[in-house]
mmCIF file of C-alpha atoms in Angstrom:
data_model
loop_
_atom_site.group_PDB
_atom_site.id
_atom_site.type_symbol
_atom_site.label_atom_id
_atom_site.label_comp_id
_atom_site.label_asym_id
_atom_site.label_seq_id
_atom_site.Cartn_x
_atom_site.Cartn_y
_atom_site.Cartn_z
ATOM 1 C CA UNK A 1 -0.021 -0.008 0.483
ATOM 2 C CA UNK A 2 1.211 3.558 -0.120
ATOM 3 C CA UNK A 3 3.366 4.700 2.454
ATOM 4 C CA UNK A 4 5.401 7.553 3.402
ATOM 5 C CA UNK A 5 9.019 7.107 4.807
ATOM 6 C CA UNK A 6 10.511 9.958 7.141
ATOM 7 C CA UNK A 7 13.967 10.819 8.016
ATOM 8 C CA UNK A 8 15.729 11.394 10.152
ATOM 9 C CA UNK A 9 13.456 10.257 13.653
ATOM 10 C CA UNK A 10 15.528 12.259 15.729
ATOM 11 C CA UNK A 11 17.378 15.629 15.242
ATOM 12 C CA UNK A 12 19.952 17.941 17.397
ATOM 13 C CA UNK A 13 20.749 21.059 16.485
ATOM 14 C CA UNK A 14 21.907 23.872 18.091
ATOM 15 C CA UNK A 15 19.851 27.085 18.196
ATOM 16 C CA UNK A 16 20.543 29.232 14.730
ATOM 17 C CA UNK A 17 21.907 26.267 13.063
ATOM 18 C CA UNK A 18 19.350 24.991 9.779
ATOM 19 C CA UNK A 19 17.429 21.645 10.269
ATOM 20 C CA UNK A 20 16.376 19.781 7.317
ATOM 21 C CA UNK A 21 13.622 16.462 6.924
ATOM 22 C CA UNK A 22 13.137 14.693 4.527
ATOM 23 C CA UNK A 23 10.357 12.386 3.597
ATOM 24 C CA UNK A 24 9.569 10.040 0.412
ATOM 25 C CA UNK A 25 6.116 8.960 -0.522
ATOM 26 C CA UNK A 26 4.690 5.863 -2.528
ATOM 27 C CA UNK A 27 2.129 6.595 -4.088
ATOM 28 C CA UNK A 28 2.378 8.683 -7.608
ATOM 29 C CA UNK A 29 -0.944 10.035 -7.544
ATOM 30 C CA UNK A 30 -0.355 11.971 -4.004
ATOM 31 C CA UNK A 31 -0.727 15.509 -5.131
ATOM 32 C CA UNK A 32 -0.204 17.674 -1.915
ATOM 33 C CA UNK A 33 2.259 17.627 0.689
ATOM 34 C CA UNK A 34 1.646 18.961 4.446
ATOM 35 C CA UNK A 35 3.765 19.673 7.126
ATOM 36 C CA UNK A 36 2.870 19.258 10.978
ATOM 37 C CA UNK A 37 4.651 20.055 14.091
ATOM 38 C CA UNK A 38 3.475 18.785 17.209
ATOM 39 C CA UNK A 39 4.197 20.568 20.671
ATOM 40 C CA UNK A 40 4.594 18.329 23.524
ATOM 41 C CA UNK A 41 0.993 17.535 24.779
ATOM 42 C CA UNK A 42 -0.449 19.266 22.102
ATOM 43 C CA UNK A 43 -2.678 18.519 18.871
ATOM 44 C CA UNK A 44 -0.749 18.764 15.240
ATOM 45 C CA UNK A 45 -1.397 21.555 13.412
ATOM 46 C CA UNK A 46 -0.237 23.078 9.955
ATOM 47 C CA UNK A 47 3.125 24.720 9.479
ATOM 48 C CA UNK A 48 3.585 24.386 5.442
ATOM 49 C CA UNK A 49 2.407 22.626 2.495
ATOM 50 C CA UNK A 50 3.176 22.451 -0.986
ATOM 51 C CA UNK A 51 0.873 21.313 -3.880
ATOM 52 C CA UNK A 52 2.581 18.855 -7.034
ATOM 53 C CA UNK A 53 2.670 21.856 -9.370
ATOM 54 C CA UNK A 54 4.921 23.689 -7.100
ATOM 55 C CA UNK A 55 8.917 23.240 -6.376
ATOM 56 C CA UNK A 56 9.338 24.853 -3.414
ATOM 57 C CA UNK A 57 7.374 27.495 -0.828
ATOM 58 C CA UNK A 58 8.707 29.622 1.697
ATOM 59 C CA UNK A 59 7.405 31.476 4.632
ATOM 60 C CA UNK A 60 9.613 33.366 6.789
ATOM 61 C CA UNK A 61 12.763 30.683 8.226
ATOM 62 C CA UNK A 62 10.772 27.758 6.818
ATOM 63 C CA UNK A 63 10.418 26.357 3.581
ATOM 64 C CA UNK A 64 9.233 22.994 1.937
ATOM 65 C CA UNK A 65 11.058 21.790 -1.506
ATOM 66 C CA UNK A 66 9.647 18.987 -3.756
ATOM 67 C CA UNK A 67 11.355 16.712 -6.517
ATOM 68 C CA UNK A 68 8.072 14.717 -7.884
ATOM 69 C CA UNK A 69 9.935 12.818 -10.260
ATOM 70 C CA UNK A 70 11.787 11.538 -7.299
ATOM 71 C CA UNK A 71 9.184 11.411 -4.955
ATOM 72 C CA UNK A 72 10.854 13.417 -2.448
ATOM 73 C CA UNK A 73 9.827 16.516 -0.508
ATOM 74 C CA UNK A 74 11.597 17.960 2.230
ATOM 75 C CA UNK A 75 11.312 20.843 5.407
ATOM 76 C CA UNK A 76 14.200 23.161 5.797
ATOM 77 C CA UNK A 77 14.300 25.377 8.972
ATOM 78 C CA UNK A 78 16.342 28.132 8.741
ATOM 79 C CA UNK A 79 17.717 29.681 12.107
ATOM 80 C CA UNK A 80 16.463 27.834 14.532
ATOM 81 C CA UNK A 81 15.233 28.981 17.932
ATOM 82 C CA UNK A 82 14.321 26.728 20.975
ATOM 83 C CA UNK A 83 10.422 27.309 20.199
ATOM 84 C CA UNK A 84 10.691 25.134 17.118
ATOM 85 C CA UNK A 85 11.706 22.007 19.562
ATOM 86 C CA UNK A 86 8.733 19.582 18.530
ATOM 87 C CA UNK A 87 7.795 16.732 16.725
ATOM 88 C CA UNK A 88 7.336 17.481 13.082
ATOM 89 C CA UNK A 89 5.255 15.138 10.386
ATOM 90 C CA UNK A 90 5.077 15.037 7.142
ATOM 91 C CA UNK A 91 1.918 13.996 4.797
ATOM 92 C CA UNK A 92 0.773 13.015 1.327
ATOM 93 C CA UNK A 93 -2.370 12.622 0.311
ATOM 94 C CA UNK A 94 -4.086 11.254 -3.069
ATOM 95 C CA UNK A 95 -7.480 11.401 -3.897
ATOM 96 C CA UNK A 96 -8.569 9.365 -6.728
ATOM 97 C CA UNK A 97 -12.004 7.280 -7.290
ATOM 98 C CA UNK A 98 -14.197 8.994 -4.884
ATOM 99 C CA UNK A 99 -11.142 8.258 -1.896
ATOM 100 C CA UNK A 100 -9.315 10.313 -0.179
ATOM 101 C CA UNK A 101 -6.076 8.947 2.128
ATOM 102 C CA UNK A 102 -4.193 10.899 4.471
ATOM 103 C CA UNK A 103 -0.696 9.515 5.072
ATOM 104 C CA UNK A 104 1.854 10.222 7.436
ATOM 105 C CA UNK A 105 5.343 9.899 7.912
ATOM 106 C CA UNK A 106 6.676 8.379 11.396
ATOM 107 C CA UNK A 107 7.621 11.932 12.668
ATOM 108 C CA UNK A 108 11.117 13.422 13.749
ATOM 109 C CA UNK A 109 11.871 14.832 17.028
ATOM 110 C CA UNK A 110 14.009 17.801 16.553
ATOM 111 C CA UNK A 111 15.365 19.093 19.953
ATOM 112 C CA UNK A 112 17.110 22.885 19.286
ATOM 113 C CA UNK A 113 19.862 23.193 21.674
ATOM 114 C CA UNK A 114 20.409 26.403 23.304
ATOM 115 C CA UNK B 1 -14.877 29.355 17.485
ATOM 116 C CA UNK B 2 -13.948 27.238 14.836
ATOM 117 C CA UNK B 3 -12.853 23.688 16.280
ATOM 118 C CA UNK B 4 -12.754 19.959 16.216
ATOM 119 C CA UNK B 5 -14.297 18.754 20.249
ATOM 120 C CA UNK B 6 -13.339 15.004 20.805
ATOM 121 C CA UNK B 7 -14.232 13.462 24.271
ATOM 122 C CA UNK B 8 -13.532 11.786 26.396
ATOM 123 C CA UNK B 9 -9.905 13.394 26.793
ATOM 124 C CA UNK B 10 -8.716 10.559 29.178
ATOM 125 C CA UNK B 11 -10.398 6.994 29.914
ATOM 126 C CA UNK B 12 -9.219 3.818 31.625
ATOM 127 C CA UNK B 13 -11.378 0.350 29.966
ATOM 128 C CA UNK B 14 -10.910 -3.087 30.357
ATOM 129 C CA UNK B 15 -10.909 -5.822 27.551
ATOM 130 C CA UNK B 16 -14.005 -6.290 26.028
ATOM 131 C CA UNK B 17 -16.111 -3.406 27.310
ATOM 132 C CA UNK B 18 -17.656 -1.459 24.320
ATOM 133 C CA UNK B 19 -16.535 2.202 24.167
ATOM 134 C CA UNK B 20 -17.532 5.122 21.552
ATOM 135 C CA UNK B 21 -15.371 8.244 21.386
ATOM 136 C CA UNK B 22 -16.832 11.001 20.284
ATOM 137 C CA UNK B 23 -15.956 13.787 17.742
ATOM 138 C CA UNK B 24 -17.628 16.936 16.422
ATOM 139 C CA UNK B 25 -16.725 19.448 14.492
ATOM 140 C CA UNK B 26 -18.661 22.892 13.955
ATOM 141 C CA UNK B 27 -16.731 24.026 10.428
ATOM 142 C CA UNK B 28 -19.026 22.449 7.852
ATOM 143 C CA UNK B 29 -16.175 19.959 6.745
ATOM 144 C CA UNK B 30 -17.090 17.227 4.117
ATOM 145 C CA UNK B 31 -13.752 15.397 5.176
ATOM 146 C CA UNK B 32 -13.713 13.865 8.617
ATOM 147 C CA UNK B 33 -10.935 11.130 9.879
ATOM 148 C CA UNK B 34 -9.567 8.949 12.618
ATOM 149 C CA UNK B 35 -6.034 8.820 13.606
ATOM 150 C CA UNK B 36 -4.028 6.505 16.227
ATOM 151 C CA UNK B 37 -0.635 7.729 17.257
ATOM 152 C CA UNK B 38 1.718 5.233 18.955
ATOM 153 C CA UNK B 39 5.750 6.084 19.709
ATOM 154 C CA UNK B 40 8.094 5.419 16.491
ATOM 155 C CA UNK B 41 5.013 4.823 14.161
ATOM 156 C CA UNK B 42 3.255 8.503 13.735
ATOM 157 C CA UNK B 43 0.077 8.938 12.878
ATOM 158 C CA UNK B 44 -1.984 6.257 11.171
ATOM 159 C CA UNK B 45 -5.224 6.466 9.950
ATOM 160 C CA UNK B 46 -7.796 4.483 11.068
ATOM 161 C CA UNK B 47 -10.879 5.245 8.766
ATOM 162 C CA UNK B 48 -12.112 8.522 6.937
ATOM 163 C CA UNK B 49 -15.358 9.969 5.852
ATOM 164 C CA UNK B 50 -15.867 12.062 2.449
ATOM 165 C CA UNK B 51 -19.421 13.061 3.792
ATOM 166 C CA UNK B 52 -22.658 12.073 5.346
ATOM 167 C CA UNK B 53 -23.023 8.125 5.030
ATOM 168 C CA UNK B 54 -19.699 7.740 2.990
ATOM 169 C CA UNK B 55 -17.156 5.895 5.048
ATOM 170 C CA UNK B 56 -13.764 4.211 4.052
ATOM 171 C CA UNK B 57 -10.683 1.987 5.963
ATOM 172 C CA UNK B 58 -8.048 3.927 6.749
ATOM 173 C CA UNK B 59 -4.525 1.927 7.146
ATOM 174 C CA UNK B 60 -5.426 0.452 10.662
ATOM 175 C CA UNK B 61 -9.357 -0.209 10.843
ATOM 176 C CA UNK B 62 -9.265 -3.425 12.763
ATOM 177 C CA UNK B 63 -11.177 -3.200 15.786
ATOM 178 C CA UNK B 64 -12.896 -0.173 15.132
ATOM 179 C CA UNK B 65 -16.249 1.016 13.841
ATOM 180 C CA UNK B 66 -17.334 4.457 12.768
ATOM 181 C CA UNK B 67 -20.449 6.195 11.413
ATOM 182 C CA UNK B 68 -20.919 9.256 9.829
ATOM 183 C CA UNK B 69 -24.869 9.990 10.447
ATOM 184 C CA UNK B 70 -24.661 13.398 10.413
ATOM 185 C CA UNK B 71 -21.998 15.979 8.624
ATOM 186 C CA UNK B 72 -20.861 16.966 11.933
ATOM 187 C CA UNK B 73 -20.045 13.853 14.116
ATOM 188 C CA UNK B 74 -17.927 11.007 13.108
ATOM 189 C CA UNK B 75 -17.964 8.620 16.669
ATOM 190 C CA UNK B 76 -15.242 6.387 17.064
ATOM 191 C CA UNK B 77 -16.789 2.796 18.049
ATOM 192 C CA UNK B 78 -14.579 -0.161 19.847
ATOM 193 C CA UNK B 79 -16.949 -3.015 20.272
ATOM 194 C CA UNK B 80 -14.341 -4.875 22.181
ATOM 195 C CA UNK B 81 -11.342 -3.484 23.522
ATOM 196 C CA UNK B 82 -8.226 -4.706 23.561
ATOM 197 C CA UNK B 83 -5.040 -4.136 25.443
ATOM 198 C CA UNK B 84 -3.588 -3.351 21.669
ATOM 199 C CA UNK B 85 -5.642 -0.816 21.031
ATOM 200 C CA UNK B 86 -3.795 1.671 24.025
ATOM 201 C CA UNK B 87 -3.014 4.656 22.157
ATOM 202 C CA UNK B 88 -3.518 8.065 21.592
ATOM 203 C CA UNK B 89 -6.309 9.112 19.408
ATOM 204 C CA UNK B 90 -6.723 11.764 16.994
ATOM 205 C CA UNK B 91 -10.046 13.412 15.229
ATOM 206 C CA UNK B 92 -9.177 15.921 12.391
ATOM 207 C CA UNK B 93 -11.858 17.326 9.930
ATOM 208 C CA UNK B 94 -11.279 19.226 6.585
ATOM 209 C CA UNK B 95 -12.976 20.686 3.569
ATOM 210 C CA UNK B 96 -12.877 18.834 0.308
ATOM 211 C CA UNK B 97 -10.940 21.572 -2.166
ATOM 212 C CA UNK B 98 -11.141 20.621 -5.969
ATOM 213 C CA UNK B 99 -7.400 22.076 -5.602
ATOM 214 C CA UNK B 100 -6.438 19.201 -3.051
ATOM 215 C CA UNK B 101 -4.993 21.439 -0.593
ATOM 216 C CA UNK B 102 -7.210 19.877 2.598
ATOM 217 C CA UNK B 103 -5.559 21.273 5.786
ATOM 218 C CA UNK B 104 -6.830 18.741 8.599
ATOM 219 C CA UNK B 105 -7.788 20.561 11.720
ATOM 220 C CA UNK B 106 -7.042 18.372 14.964
ATOM 221 C CA UNK B 107 -9.123 17.835 17.889
ATOM 222 C CA UNK B 108 -7.380 17.696 21.489
ATOM 223 C CA UNK B 109 -6.949 14.068 21.646
ATOM 224 C CA UNK B 110 -8.215 11.407 23.060
ATOM 225 C CA UNK B 111 -5.798 8.654 25.253
ATOM 226 C CA UNK B 112 -7.219 5.339 25.763
ATOM 227 C CA UNK B 113 -5.591 2.532 27.908
ATOM 228 C CA UNK B 114 -7.130 -0.589 27.900
ATOM 229 C CA UNK B 115 -6.500 -3.041 30.505
#
Protein backbone atom coordinates (compact mmCIF):
# COMPACT_ATOMS: atom_id res chain seq x y z
CA UNK A 1 0.00 0.00 0.00
CA UNK A 2 0.92 3.65 0.01
CA UNK A 3 3.45 4.81 2.55
CA UNK A 4 5.56 7.79 3.51
CA UNK A 5 9.07 7.36 4.88
CA UNK A 6 10.47 10.13 7.05
CA UNK A 7 14.08 10.71 8.18
CA UNK A 8 15.67 11.26 10.58
CA UNK A 9 13.58 10.10 13.51
CA UNK A 10 15.46 12.45 15.85
CA UNK A 11 17.47 15.56 15.11
CA UNK A 12 19.43 17.79 17.47
CA UNK A 13 20.77 21.14 16.30
CA UNK A 14 22.35 24.13 17.95
CA UNK A 15 20.23 27.25 18.18
CA UNK A 16 20.72 29.32 15.05
CA UNK A 17 21.66 26.35 12.86
CA UNK A 18 19.49 24.90 10.10
CA UNK A 19 17.45 21.70 10.25
CA UNK A 20 16.35 19.53 7.34
CA UNK A 21 13.80 16.73 7.47
CA UNK A 22 13.23 14.50 4.46
CA UNK A 23 10.27 12.42 3.31
CA UNK A 24 9.72 9.97 0.48
CA UNK A 25 6.29 8.90 -0.74
CA UNK A 26 5.26 5.89 -2.77
CA UNK A 27 1.95 6.85 -4.39
CA UNK A 28 2.62 8.69 -7.65
CA UNK A 29 -0.95 10.05 -7.52
CA UNK A 30 -0.16 12.06 -4.37
CA UNK A 31 -0.72 15.75 -5.05
CA UNK A 32 -0.62 17.56 -1.72
CA UNK A 33 2.18 17.50 0.85
CA UNK A 34 1.58 19.21 4.21
CA UNK A 35 3.87 19.44 7.22
CA UNK A 36 2.50 19.40 10.76
CA UNK A 37 4.19 20.41 13.98
CA UNK A 38 3.23 18.78 17.26
CA UNK A 39 4.46 20.36 20.47
CA UNK A 40 4.62 18.23 23.60
CA UNK A 41 1.14 17.31 24.79
CA UNK A 42 -0.56 19.27 22.00
CA UNK A 43 -2.38 18.45 18.79
CA UNK A 44 -0.65 18.55 15.38
CA UNK A 45 -0.94 21.85 13.55
CA UNK A 46 -0.11 22.73 9.96
CA UNK A 47 3.03 24.81 9.50
CA UNK A 48 3.51 24.73 5.73
CA UNK A 49 2.27 22.80 2.72
CA UNK A 50 2.99 22.39 -0.97
CA UNK A 51 0.97 21.22 -3.91
CA UNK A 52 2.31 18.98 -6.64
CA UNK A 53 2.46 21.74 -9.26
CA UNK A 54 4.96 23.74 -7.18
CA UNK A 55 8.64 22.96 -6.56
CA UNK A 56 9.33 25.14 -3.56
CA UNK A 57 7.46 27.26 -1.03
CA UNK A 58 8.81 29.50 1.69
CA UNK A 59 7.28 31.13 4.75
CA UNK A 60 9.74 33.17 6.80
CA UNK A 61 12.19 30.68 8.37
CA UNK A 62 10.59 27.55 6.99
CA UNK A 63 10.56 26.21 3.46
CA UNK A 64 9.44 23.07 1.72
CA UNK A 65 10.83 21.61 -1.49
CA UNK A 66 9.27 18.94 -3.68
CA UNK A 67 10.89 16.68 -6.25
CA UNK A 68 8.04 14.85 -7.97
CA UNK A 69 10.32 12.76 -10.16
CA UNK A 70 12.15 11.32 -7.19
CA UNK A 71 9.02 11.40 -4.97
CA UNK A 72 10.90 13.34 -2.31
CA UNK A 73 9.92 16.38 -0.30
CA UNK A 74 11.80 18.14 2.47
CA UNK A 75 11.26 20.65 5.26
CA UNK A 76 13.95 23.25 5.86
CA UNK A 77 14.07 25.37 9.02
CA UNK A 78 16.68 28.11 9.15
CA UNK A 79 17.93 30.05 12.17
CA UNK A 80 16.39 27.52 14.53
CA UNK A 81 15.06 28.70 17.88
CA UNK A 82 14.21 26.77 21.08
CA UNK A 83 10.49 27.10 20.29
CA UNK A 84 11.08 25.06 17.13
CA UNK A 85 11.62 22.01 19.36
CA UNK A 86 8.74 19.65 18.59
CA UNK A 87 7.80 16.57 16.59
CA UNK A 88 7.33 17.23 12.88
CA UNK A 89 5.20 15.05 10.61
CA UNK A 90 5.16 15.05 6.84
CA UNK A 91 2.13 13.74 4.96
CA UNK A 92 1.11 12.90 1.43
CA UNK A 93 -2.45 12.88 0.20
CA UNK A 94 -4.19 11.72 -2.91
CA UNK A 95 -7.78 11.55 -3.99
CA UNK A 96 -8.74 9.12 -6.69
CA UNK A 97 -12.01 7.36 -7.51
CA UNK A 98 -13.89 9.04 -4.68
CA UNK A 99 -11.35 8.17 -1.99
CA UNK A 100 -9.05 10.48 -0.09
CA UNK A 101 -6.25 9.02 2.03
CA UNK A 102 -3.99 11.05 4.26
CA UNK A 103 -0.73 9.19 4.88
CA UNK A 104 1.67 10.49 7.53
CA UNK A 105 5.35 9.83 8.05
CA UNK A 106 6.55 8.44 11.37
CA UNK A 107 7.68 11.83 12.68
CA UNK A 108 10.95 13.61 13.50
CA UNK A 109 11.68 14.82 16.99
CA UNK A 110 13.64 18.05 16.64
CA UNK A 111 15.59 19.37 19.60
CA UNK A 112 17.06 22.84 19.40
CA UNK A 113 19.85 23.22 21.92
CA UNK A 114 20.32 26.66 23.43
CA UNK B 1 -14.57 29.41 17.51
CA UNK B 2 -13.87 26.90 14.75
CA UNK B 3 -12.90 23.64 16.36
CA UNK B 4 -12.94 19.86 16.50
CA UNK B 5 -14.14 18.53 19.84
CA UNK B 6 -13.52 14.98 20.96
CA UNK B 7 -14.57 13.23 24.15
CA UNK B 8 -13.52 11.76 26.44
CA UNK B 9 -10.01 13.21 26.66
CA UNK B 10 -8.84 10.41 28.94
CA UNK B 11 -10.31 6.96 29.45
CA UNK B 12 -9.20 3.82 31.22
CA UNK B 13 -11.29 0.76 30.44
CA UNK B 14 -11.08 -3.02 30.54
CA UNK B 15 -10.79 -5.57 27.77
CA UNK B 16 -14.08 -6.24 26.03
CA UNK B 17 -16.07 -3.32 27.36
CA UNK B 18 -17.54 -1.42 24.40
CA UNK B 19 -16.72 2.25 24.20
CA UNK B 20 -17.33 5.20 21.92
CA UNK B 21 -15.12 8.24 21.40
CA UNK B 22 -17.14 11.13 20.05
CA UNK B 23 -15.93 13.73 17.55
CA UNK B 24 -17.76 16.84 16.48
CA UNK B 25 -16.75 19.76 14.23
CA UNK B 26 -18.46 23.12 13.72
CA UNK B 27 -16.79 24.12 10.43
CA UNK B 28 -19.15 22.34 8.02
CA UNK B 29 -16.25 20.20 6.81
CA UNK B 30 -17.00 17.34 4.45
CA UNK B 31 -13.96 15.24 5.39
CA UNK B 32 -13.48 13.69 8.83
CA UNK B 33 -10.98 11.09 9.94
CA UNK B 34 -9.57 9.22 12.91
CA UNK B 35 -5.89 8.55 13.66
CA UNK B 36 -4.02 6.72 16.33
CA UNK B 37 -0.61 7.91 17.47
CA UNK B 38 1.89 5.43 18.87
CA UNK B 39 5.59 6.03 19.67
CA UNK B 40 7.76 5.45 16.63
CA UNK B 41 4.78 4.81 14.36
CA UNK B 42 3.55 8.34 13.79
CA UNK B 43 -0.07 9.04 12.95
CA UNK B 44 -1.90 6.14 11.35
CA UNK B 45 -5.27 6.62 9.75
CA UNK B 46 -8.02 4.35 11.09
CA UNK B 47 -11.09 5.42 9.12
CA UNK B 48 -12.16 8.43 7.14
CA UNK B 49 -15.37 9.85 5.76
CA UNK B 50 -15.83 11.96 2.65
CA UNK B 51 -19.37 12.99 3.59
CA UNK B 52 -22.54 11.82 5.33
CA UNK B 53 -23.02 8.05 5.03
CA UNK B 54 -19.69 7.72 3.16
CA UNK B 55 -16.90 6.04 5.13
CA UNK B 56 -13.79 4.11 4.15
CA UNK B 57 -10.99 2.20 5.81
CA UNK B 58 -7.62 3.75 6.49
CA UNK B 59 -4.45 1.80 7.18
CA UNK B 60 -5.38 0.29 10.57
CA UNK B 61 -9.18 -0.27 10.69
CA UNK B 62 -9.20 -3.64 12.49
CA UNK B 63 -11.11 -3.53 15.77
CA UNK B 64 -12.78 -0.19 15.05
CA UNK B 65 -16.08 0.99 13.62
CA UNK B 66 -17.29 4.43 12.60
CA UNK B 67 -20.49 6.05 11.43
CA UNK B 68 -21.34 9.37 9.75
CA UNK B 69 -25.04 9.98 10.20
CA UNK B 70 -24.64 13.75 10.46
CA UNK B 71 -22.08 16.00 8.81
CA UNK B 72 -20.72 17.35 12.06
CA UNK B 73 -20.26 14.06 13.97
CA UNK B 74 -17.94 11.13 13.40
CA UNK B 75 -17.81 8.77 16.40
CA UNK B 76 -15.18 6.04 16.77
CA UNK B 77 -16.51 2.80 18.21
CA UNK B 78 -14.45 0.05 19.84
CA UNK B 79 -16.84 -2.89 20.09
CA UNK B 80 -14.50 -5.11 22.12
CA UNK B 81 -11.38 -3.16 23.12
CA UNK B 82 -8.10 -4.99 23.57
CA UNK B 83 -4.83 -3.86 25.20
CA UNK B 84 -3.20 -3.30 21.77
CA UNK B 85 -5.71 -0.49 21.23
CA UNK B 86 -4.15 1.49 24.05
CA UNK B 87 -3.11 4.65 22.26
CA UNK B 88 -3.58 8.37 21.73
CA UNK B 89 -6.43 9.00 19.30
CA UNK B 90 -6.98 12.10 17.20
CA UNK B 91 -10.02 13.13 15.24
CA UNK B 92 -9.50 15.62 12.41
CA UNK B 93 -11.59 17.34 9.78
CA UNK B 94 -11.02 19.33 6.62
CA UNK B 95 -12.94 20.81 3.73
CA UNK B 96 -12.64 18.94 0.44
CA UNK B 97 -11.17 21.41 -2.03
CA UNK B 98 -10.91 20.79 -5.76
CA UNK B 99 -7.28 21.89 -5.53
CA UNK B 100 -6.56 19.01 -3.15
CA UNK B 101 -5.05 21.33 -0.54
CA UNK B 102 -7.11 20.02 2.35
CA UNK B 103 -5.71 21.20 5.67
CA UNK B 104 -6.61 19.05 8.65
CA UNK B 105 -7.89 20.62 11.87
CA UNK B 106 -7.22 18.24 14.75
CA UNK B 107 -9.07 17.68 17.97
CA UNK B 108 -7.19 17.78 21.27
CA UNK B 109 -6.74 14.02 21.40
CA UNK B 110 -8.15 11.17 23.49
CA UNK B 111 -5.79 9.03 25.50
CA UNK B 112 -7.22 5.53 25.84
CA UNK B 113 -5.86 2.79 28.09
CA UNK B 114 -7.25 -0.72 27.84
CA UNK B 115 -6.37 -3.00 30.75
